GROMACS .gro file of C-alpha atoms in nm:
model
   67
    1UNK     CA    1   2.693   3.219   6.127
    2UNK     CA    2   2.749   2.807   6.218
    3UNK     CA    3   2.509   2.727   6.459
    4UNK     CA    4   2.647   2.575   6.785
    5UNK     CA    5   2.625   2.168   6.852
    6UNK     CA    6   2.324   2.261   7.119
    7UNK     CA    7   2.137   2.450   6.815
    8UNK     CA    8   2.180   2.179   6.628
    9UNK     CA    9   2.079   1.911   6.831
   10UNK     CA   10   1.746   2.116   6.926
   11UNK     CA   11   1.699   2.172   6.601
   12UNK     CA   12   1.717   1.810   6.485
   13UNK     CA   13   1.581   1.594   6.850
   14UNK     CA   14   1.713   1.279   6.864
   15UNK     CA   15   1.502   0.975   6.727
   16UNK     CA   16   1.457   0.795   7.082
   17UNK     CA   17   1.288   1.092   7.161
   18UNK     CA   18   0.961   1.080   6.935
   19UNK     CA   19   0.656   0.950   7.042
   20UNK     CA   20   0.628   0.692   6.774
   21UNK     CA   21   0.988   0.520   6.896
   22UNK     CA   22   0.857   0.285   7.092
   23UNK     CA   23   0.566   0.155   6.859
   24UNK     CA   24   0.855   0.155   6.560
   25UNK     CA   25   1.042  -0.047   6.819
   26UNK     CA   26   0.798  -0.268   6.925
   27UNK     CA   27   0.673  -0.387   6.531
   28UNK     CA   28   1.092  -0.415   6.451
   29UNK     CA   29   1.125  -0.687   6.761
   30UNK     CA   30   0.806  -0.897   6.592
   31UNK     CA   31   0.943  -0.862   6.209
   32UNK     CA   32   1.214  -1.005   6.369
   33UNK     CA   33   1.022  -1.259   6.583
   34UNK     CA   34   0.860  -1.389   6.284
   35UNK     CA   35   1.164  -1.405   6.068
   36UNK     CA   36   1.290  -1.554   6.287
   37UNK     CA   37   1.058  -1.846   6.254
   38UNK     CA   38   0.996  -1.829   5.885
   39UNK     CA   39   1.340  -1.855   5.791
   40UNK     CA   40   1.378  -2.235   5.881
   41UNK     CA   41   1.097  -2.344   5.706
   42UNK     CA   42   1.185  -2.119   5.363
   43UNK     CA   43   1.506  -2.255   5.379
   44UNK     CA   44   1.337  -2.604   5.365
   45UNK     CA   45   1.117  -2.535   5.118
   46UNK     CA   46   1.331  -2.341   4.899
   47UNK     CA   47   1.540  -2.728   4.922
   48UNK     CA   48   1.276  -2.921   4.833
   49UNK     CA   49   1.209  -2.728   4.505
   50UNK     CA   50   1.553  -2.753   4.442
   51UNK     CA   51   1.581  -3.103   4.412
   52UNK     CA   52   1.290  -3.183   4.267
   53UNK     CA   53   1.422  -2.954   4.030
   54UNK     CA   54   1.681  -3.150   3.969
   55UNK     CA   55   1.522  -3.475   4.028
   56UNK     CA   56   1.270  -3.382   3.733
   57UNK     CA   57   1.528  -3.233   3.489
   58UNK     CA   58   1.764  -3.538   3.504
   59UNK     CA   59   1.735  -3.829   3.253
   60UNK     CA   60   1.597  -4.160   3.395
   61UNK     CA   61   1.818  -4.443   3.512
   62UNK     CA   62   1.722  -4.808   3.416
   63UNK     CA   63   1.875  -5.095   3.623
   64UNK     CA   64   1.732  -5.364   3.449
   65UNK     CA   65   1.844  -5.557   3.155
   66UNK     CA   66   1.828  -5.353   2.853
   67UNK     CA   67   1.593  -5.447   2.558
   0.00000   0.00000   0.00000
């Protein structure tokens, strides 16, 4: 026998309902809070490394008279 869409959803309570919701909740708003913030200064990091990546892998550049 199928149980009925009322079995089921007794069966199975709905997420919102557990005592745990709010605290899960509450610690998703601050991962987002502090990635949030993070993320800007990553980014600016992960830029700098980058070009002094580049900066250090590229041959040097003399603008004086040659020897």
């Amino acid at each position: 026998m199928t149980p009925t869409p009322e079995q089921m959803r007794a069966a199975r309570p709905l997420i919102s309902t557990s005592p745990n919701y709010v605290r899960y909740l509450a610690a998703k708003a601050l991962r987002e809070l502090v990635q949030l913030i993070t993320t800007p200064a990553s980014a600016a990091v992960s830029g700098y490394r980058d070009e002094l990546h580049r900066m250090l892998d590229a041959g040097a550049v003399y603008l004086g008279p040659g020897r």
